[in-house]
Amino acid sequence: MRILGIDPGIATVGFGVIDAARGAQKYVSCGVISTPAHTSLSSRLDQIYSDLEELFAAFQPEVISIEELFFNTNITTGIAVAHGRGVILLAAYRHQIPVYEYTPLQVKQSVVGYGRAEKRQVIDMVQRILHLPAPAKPDDASDALAMAICHARSATSLLSKTGGNDVCSTI
């Protein structure tokens, strides 16, 4: 199964692509979609959508794993991320790619084995699990790979839970 993990944002959207089969995950690619500062929100959202379409065409993901939105202390940043997330969900829906959402705690638990793990621990485990020669850079790309790994490790239980037919499902 080809999984596209996404760490949503508005200035930077991390992406990570892995292939998962028989309990193993193999690195395919990772990077970021960057939008220029001081441009309109609409322009940034359009760029995210266009770049996602290129990613879909290049990698043909079977599913998308995305971080569930949560508000920390800065609600303004959370709202901007929500706009970006909405565009990502729309793009996936229009391409009929199933979407699975995970909380940061679920991702850390799946990748590190501890839901309150530090960011550095997650980055190190992503490198180890995918046998990368160095940590994925930037951190947004590593976070996206962690999203993909989380789904790879949860896919069996998710398929039985959702029947595998939903185009967009939330856990």
PDB file of C-alpha atoms in Angstrom:
ATOM      1  CA  MET A   1       0.000   0.000   0.000  1.00  0.00           C
ATOM      2  CA  ARG A   2       1.365   3.430  -0.938  1.00  0.00           C
ATOM      3  CA  ILE A   3       0.753   5.966   1.840  1.00  0.00           C
ATOM      4  CA  LEU A   4       1.107   9.730   1.616  1.00  0.00           C
ATOM      5  CA  GLY A   5       1.603  11.200   5.076  1.00  0.00           C
ATOM      6  CA  ILE A   6       0.878  14.902   5.451  1.00  0.00           C
ATOM      7  CA  ASP A   7       1.836  17.350   8.178  1.00  0.00           C
ATOM      8  CA  PRO A   8      -0.602  20.189   7.435  1.00  0.00           C
ATOM      9  CA  GLY A   9       0.249  23.860   7.520  1.00  0.00           C
ATOM     10  CA  ILE A  10      -0.124  27.035   5.536  1.00  0.00           C
ATOM     11  CA  ALA A  11       3.482  28.250   5.142  1.00  0.00           C
ATOM     12  CA  THR A  12       4.893  24.710   5.058  1.00  0.00           C
ATOM     13  CA  VAL A  13       3.104  21.430   4.386  1.00  0.00           C
ATOM     14  CA  GLY A  14       5.240  18.380   5.057  1.00  0.00           C
ATOM     15  CA  PHE A  15       4.773  15.270   2.949  1.00  0.00           C
ATOM     16  CA  GLY A  16       6.183  11.779   3.198  1.00  0.00           C
ATOM     17  CA  VAL A  17       5.568   8.828   0.925  1.00  0.00           C
ATOM     18  CA  ILE A  18       6.144   5.234   1.987  1.00  0.00           C
ATOM     19  CA  ASP A  19       5.230   1.797   0.717  1.00  0.00           C
ATOM     20  CA  ALA A  20       3.906  -0.570   3.361  1.00  0.00           C
ATOM     21  CA  ALA A  21       3.589  -4.339   3.010  1.00  0.00           C
ATOM     22  CA  ARG A  22       3.631  -7.250   5.428  1.00  0.00           C
ATOM     23  CA  GLY A  23       4.478  -5.142   8.446  1.00  0.00           C
ATOM     24  CA  ALA A  24       7.426  -3.383   6.794  1.00  0.00           C
ATOM     25  CA  GLN A  25       7.655   0.199   5.620  1.00  0.00           C
ATOM     26  CA  LYS A  26       9.885   1.389   2.784  1.00  0.00           C
ATOM     27  CA  TYR A  27      10.844   5.008   2.174  1.00  0.00           C
ATOM     28  CA  VAL A  28       9.848   6.477  -1.201  1.00  0.00           C
ATOM     29  CA  SER A  29      10.140  10.269  -0.871  1.00  0.00           C
ATOM     30  CA  CYS A  30       9.601  13.244   1.392  1.00  0.00           C
ATOM     31  CA  GLY A  31       9.730  17.014   1.336  1.00  0.00           C
ATOM     32  CA  VAL A  32       7.661  20.108   1.834  1.00  0.00           C
ATOM     33  CA  ILE A  33       5.253  22.325  -0.019  1.00  0.00           C
ATOM     34  CA  SER A  34       6.268  25.897   0.816  1.00  0.00           C
ATOM     35  CA  THR A  35       4.126  28.936   0.181  1.00  0.00           C
ATOM     36  CA  PRO A  36       5.618  32.419   0.023  1.00  0.00           C
ATOM     37  CA  ALA A  37       5.150  34.733   2.990  1.00  0.00           C
ATOM     38  CA  HIS A  38       3.304  37.993   2.474  1.00  0.00           C
ATOM     39  CA  THR A  39       0.971  36.527  -0.153  1.00  0.00           C
ATOM     40  CA  SER A  40      -2.785  36.234   0.192  1.00  0.00           C
ATOM     41  CA  LEU A  41      -4.304  33.254   1.949  1.00  0.00           C
ATOM     42  CA  SER A  42      -6.181  32.366  -1.245  1.00  0.00           C
ATOM     43  CA  SER A  43      -2.942  32.300  -3.227  1.00  0.00           C
ATOM     44  CA  ARG A  44      -1.266  30.085  -0.640  1.00  0.00           C
ATOM     45  CA  LEU A  45      -4.212  27.672  -0.601  1.00  0.00           C
ATOM     46  CA  ASP A  46      -4.204  27.527  -4.404  1.00  0.00           C
ATOM     47  CA  GLN A  47      -0.508  26.663  -4.404  1.00  0.00           C
ATOM     48  CA  ILE A  48      -1.027  23.910  -1.818  1.00  0.00           C
ATOM     49  CA  TYR A  49      -3.832  22.426  -3.947  1.00  0.00           C
ATOM     50  CA  SER A  50      -1.784  22.597  -7.163  1.00  0.00           C
ATOM     51  CA  ASP A  51       1.284  21.052  -5.536  1.00  0.00           C
ATOM     52  CA  LEU A  52      -0.831  18.269  -4.028  1.00  0.00           C
ATOM     53  CA  GLU A  53      -2.181  17.421  -7.464  1.00  0.00           C
ATOM     54  CA  GLU A  54       1.422  17.085  -8.669  1.00  0.00           C
ATOM     55  CA  LEU A  55       2.232  14.823  -5.705  1.00  0.00           C
ATOM     56  CA  PHE A  56      -0.830  12.671  -6.421  1.00  0.00           C
ATOM     57  CA  ALA A  57       0.191  12.314 -10.064  1.00  0.00           C
ATOM     58  CA  ALA A  58       3.832  11.570  -9.249  1.00  0.00           C
ATOM     59  CA  PHE A  59       3.330   9.058  -6.420  1.00  0.00           C
ATOM     60  CA  GLN A  60      -0.208   7.658  -6.899  1.00  0.00           C
ATOM     61  CA  PRO A  61      -0.969   7.262  -3.168  1.00  0.00           C
ATOM     62  CA  GLU A  62      -3.617   4.733  -2.200  1.00  0.00           C
ATOM     63  CA  VAL A  63      -4.372   6.495   1.098  1.00  0.00           C
ATOM     64  CA  ILE A  64      -3.519   9.711   2.883  1.00  0.00           C
ATOM     65  CA  SER A  65      -2.632   9.965   6.545  1.00  0.00           C
ATOM     66  CA  ILE A  66      -2.985  13.458   8.018  1.00  0.00           C
ATOM     67  CA  GLU A  67      -2.594  15.002  11.430  1.00  0.00           C
ATOM     68  CA  GLU A  68      -5.840  15.792  13.176  1.00  0.00           C
ATOM     69  CA  LEU A  69      -6.173  19.465  13.970  1.00  0.00           C
ATOM     70  CA  PHE A  70      -5.703  20.534  17.544  1.00  0.00           C
ATOM     71  CA  PHE A  71      -5.387  23.988  19.021  1.00  0.00           C
ATOM     72  CA  ASN A  72      -2.467  24.613  21.300  1.00  0.00           C
ATOM     73  CA  THR A  73      -2.076  28.173  22.540  1.00  0.00           C
ATOM     74  CA  ASN A  74      -2.124  30.124  19.276  1.00  0.00           C
ATOM     75  CA  ILE A  75      -5.636  29.947  17.845  1.00  0.00           C
ATOM     76  CA  THR A  76      -4.741  32.249  14.931  1.00  0.00           C
ATOM     77  CA  THR A  77      -2.124  29.765  13.730  1.00  0.00           C
ATOM     78  CA  GLY A  78      -4.619  26.930  14.240  1.00  0.00           C
ATOM     79  CA  ILE A  79      -7.168  28.652  12.022  1.00  0.00           C
ATOM     80  CA  ALA A  80      -4.610  29.116   9.233  1.00  0.00           C
ATOM     81  CA  VAL A  81      -3.620  25.447   9.513  1.00  0.00           C
ATOM     82  CA  ALA A  82      -7.323  24.543   9.356  1.00  0.00           C
ATOM     83  CA  HIS A  83      -7.614  26.370   6.033  1.00  0.00           C
ATOM     84  CA  GLY A  84      -4.650  24.411   4.650  1.00  0.00           C
ATOM     85  CA  ARG A  85      -6.058  21.166   6.017  1.00  0.00           C
ATOM     86  CA  GLY A  86      -9.374  21.870   4.330  1.00  0.00           C
ATOM     87  CA  VAL A  87      -7.686  22.230   0.950  1.00  0.00           C
ATOM     88  CA  ILE A  88      -5.789  18.985   1.529  1.00  0.00           C
ATOM     89  CA  LEU A  89      -9.014  17.139   2.394  1.00  0.00           C
ATOM     90  CA  LEU A  90     -10.744  18.616  -0.660  1.00  0.00           C
ATOM     91  CA  ALA A  91      -7.913  17.550  -2.970  1.00  0.00           C
ATOM     92  CA  ALA A  92      -8.015  14.017  -1.557  1.00  0.00           C
ATOM     93  CA  TYR A  93     -11.786  13.865  -1.915  1.00  0.00           C
ATOM     94  CA  ARG A  94     -11.687  15.046  -5.533  1.00  0.00           C
ATOM     95  CA  HIS A  95      -9.099  12.368  -6.326  1.00  0.00           C
ATOM     96  CA  GLN A  96     -11.045   9.747  -4.336  1.00  0.00           C
ATOM     97  CA  ILE A  97      -8.110   8.990  -2.073  1.00  0.00           C
ATOM     98  CA  PRO A  98      -9.202   7.761   1.368  1.00  0.00           C
ATOM     99  CA  VAL A  99      -8.067   9.981   4.253  1.00  0.00           C
ATOM    100  CA  TYR A 100      -7.235   8.788   7.758  1.00  0.00           C
ATOM    101  CA  GLU A 101      -6.645  11.227  10.597  1.00  0.00           C
ATOM    102  CA  TYR A 102      -4.475  10.717  13.663  1.00  0.00           C
ATOM    103  CA  THR A 103      -3.730  12.806  16.722  1.00  0.00           C
ATOM    104  CA  PRO A 104      -0.118  13.673  17.580  1.00  0.00           C
ATOM    105  CA  LEU A 105      -0.421  11.328  20.579  1.00  0.00           C
ATOM    106  CA  GLN A 106      -1.464   8.434  18.308  1.00  0.00           C
ATOM    107  CA  VAL A 107       1.428   9.103  15.934  1.00  0.00           C
ATOM    108  CA  LYS A 108       4.001   9.221  18.736  1.00  0.00           C
ATOM    109  CA  GLN A 109       2.558   6.056  20.301  1.00  0.00           C
ATOM    110  CA  SER A 110       2.720   4.234  16.976  1.00  0.00           C
ATOM    111  CA  VAL A 111       6.207   5.389  15.955  1.00  0.00           C
ATOM    112  CA  VAL A 112       8.018   5.613  19.292  1.00  0.00           C
ATOM    113  CA  GLY A 113       5.852   3.502  21.582  1.00  0.00           C
ATOM    114  CA  TYR A 114       5.187   6.414  23.930  1.00  0.00           C
ATOM    115  CA  GLY A 115       2.486   9.019  23.309  1.00  0.00           C
ATOM    116  CA  ARG A 116       4.362  11.818  25.061  1.00  0.00           C
ATOM    117  CA  ALA A 117       7.639  11.281  23.190  1.00  0.00           C
ATOM    118  CA  GLU A 118       9.807  14.281  22.354  1.00  0.00           C
ATOM    119  CA  LYS A 119      10.091  15.494  18.759  1.00  0.00           C
ATOM    120  CA  ARG A 120      13.728  14.330  18.594  1.00  0.00           C
ATOM    121  CA  GLN A 121      12.686  10.785  19.538  1.00  0.00           C
ATOM    122  CA  VAL A 122      10.117  10.718  16.726  1.00  0.00           C
ATOM    123  CA  ILE A 123      12.679  11.965  14.191  1.00  0.00           C
ATOM    124  CA  ASP A 124      15.192   9.315  15.335  1.00  0.00           C
ATOM    125  CA  MET A 125      12.630   6.505  15.114  1.00  0.00           C
ATOM    126  CA  VAL A 126      11.476   7.584  11.643  1.00  0.00           C
ATOM    127  CA  GLN A 127      15.100   7.394  10.522  1.00  0.00           C
ATOM    128  CA  ARG A 128      15.523   3.931  12.055  1.00  0.00           C
ATOM    129  CA  ILE A 129      12.223   2.466  10.856  1.00  0.00           C
ATOM    130  CA  LEU A 130      12.799   3.614   7.276  1.00  0.00           C
ATOM    131  CA  HIS A 131      16.557   2.860   7.323  1.00  0.00           C
ATOM    132  CA  LEU A 132      17.437   6.416   6.280  1.00  0.00           C
ATOM    133  CA  PRO A 133      21.121   7.395   6.282  1.00  0.00           C
ATOM    134  CA  ALA A 134      20.243  10.674   8.049  1.00  0.00           C
ATOM    135  CA  PRO A 135      17.136  12.227   9.606  1.00  0.00           C
ATOM    136  CA  ALA A 136      14.589  13.476   7.075  1.00  0.00           C
ATOM    137  CA  LYS A 137      14.798  17.239   6.659  1.00  0.00           C
ATOM    138  CA  PRO A 138      13.104  19.552   7.341  1.00  0.00           C
ATOM    139  CA  ASP A 139      11.241  18.437  10.457  1.00  0.00           C
ATOM    140  CA  ASP A 140       7.885  18.860   8.658  1.00  0.00           C
ATOM    141  CA  ALA A 141       8.916  16.137   6.203  1.00  0.00           C
ATOM    142  CA  SER A 142       9.956  13.842   9.060  1.00  0.00           C
ATOM    143  CA  ASP A 143       6.610  14.507  10.781  1.00  0.00           C
ATOM    144  CA  ALA A 144       4.812  13.573   7.554  1.00  0.00           C
ATOM    145  CA  LEU A 145       6.771  10.315   7.328  1.00  0.00           C
ATOM    146  CA  ALA A 146       5.744   9.605  10.936  1.00  0.00           C
ATOM    147  CA  MET A 147       2.115  10.142   9.875  1.00  0.00           C
ATOM    148  CA  ALA A 148       2.550   7.599   7.083  1.00  0.00           C
ATOM    149  CA  ILE A 149       4.232   5.082   9.407  1.00  0.00           C
ATOM    150  CA  CYS A 150       1.396   5.498  11.902  1.00  0.00           C
ATOM    151  CA  HIS A 151      -1.154   4.610   9.264  1.00  0.00           C
ATOM    152  CA  ALA A 152       0.907   1.674   8.011  1.00  0.00           C
ATOM    153  CA  ARG A 153       0.946   0.260  11.515  1.00  0.00           C
ATOM    154  CA  SER A 154      -2.782   0.897  12.034  1.00  0.00           C
ATOM    155  CA  ALA A 155      -4.116  -0.040   8.590  1.00  0.00           C
ATOM    156  CA  THR A 156      -5.239  -3.565   9.396  1.00  0.00           C
ATOM    157  CA  SER A 157      -7.423  -2.523  12.290  1.00  0.00           C
ATOM    158  CA  LEU A 158      -8.708   0.524  10.366  1.00  0.00           C
ATOM    159  CA  LEU A 159      -9.750  -1.523   7.346  1.00  0.00           C
ATOM    160  CA  SER A 160     -11.794  -3.865   9.468  1.00  0.00           C
ATOM    161  CA  LYS A 161     -13.292  -0.916  11.372  1.00  0.00           C
ATOM    162  CA  THR A 162     -14.336   1.139   8.328  1.00  0.00           C
ATOM    163  CA  GLY A 163     -14.876  -1.662   5.852  1.00  0.00           C
ATOM    164  CA  GLY A 164     -12.199  -0.102   3.667  1.00  0.00           C
ATOM    165  CA  ASN A 165     -14.773   1.747   1.561  1.00  0.00           C
ATOM    166  CA  ASP A 166     -14.905   5.238   3.020  1.00  0.00           C
ATOM    167  CA  VAL A 167     -13.367   7.959   0.887  1.00  0.00           C
ATOM    168  CA  CYS A 168     -12.870  10.117   3.958  1.00  0.00           C
ATOM    169  CA  SER A 169     -12.994   8.744   7.469  1.00  0.00           C
ATOM    170  CA  THR A 170     -12.071  10.131  10.815  1.00  0.00           C
ATOM    171  CA  ILE A 171     -10.943   8.002  13.689  1.00  0.00           C
TER     172      ILE A 171
END
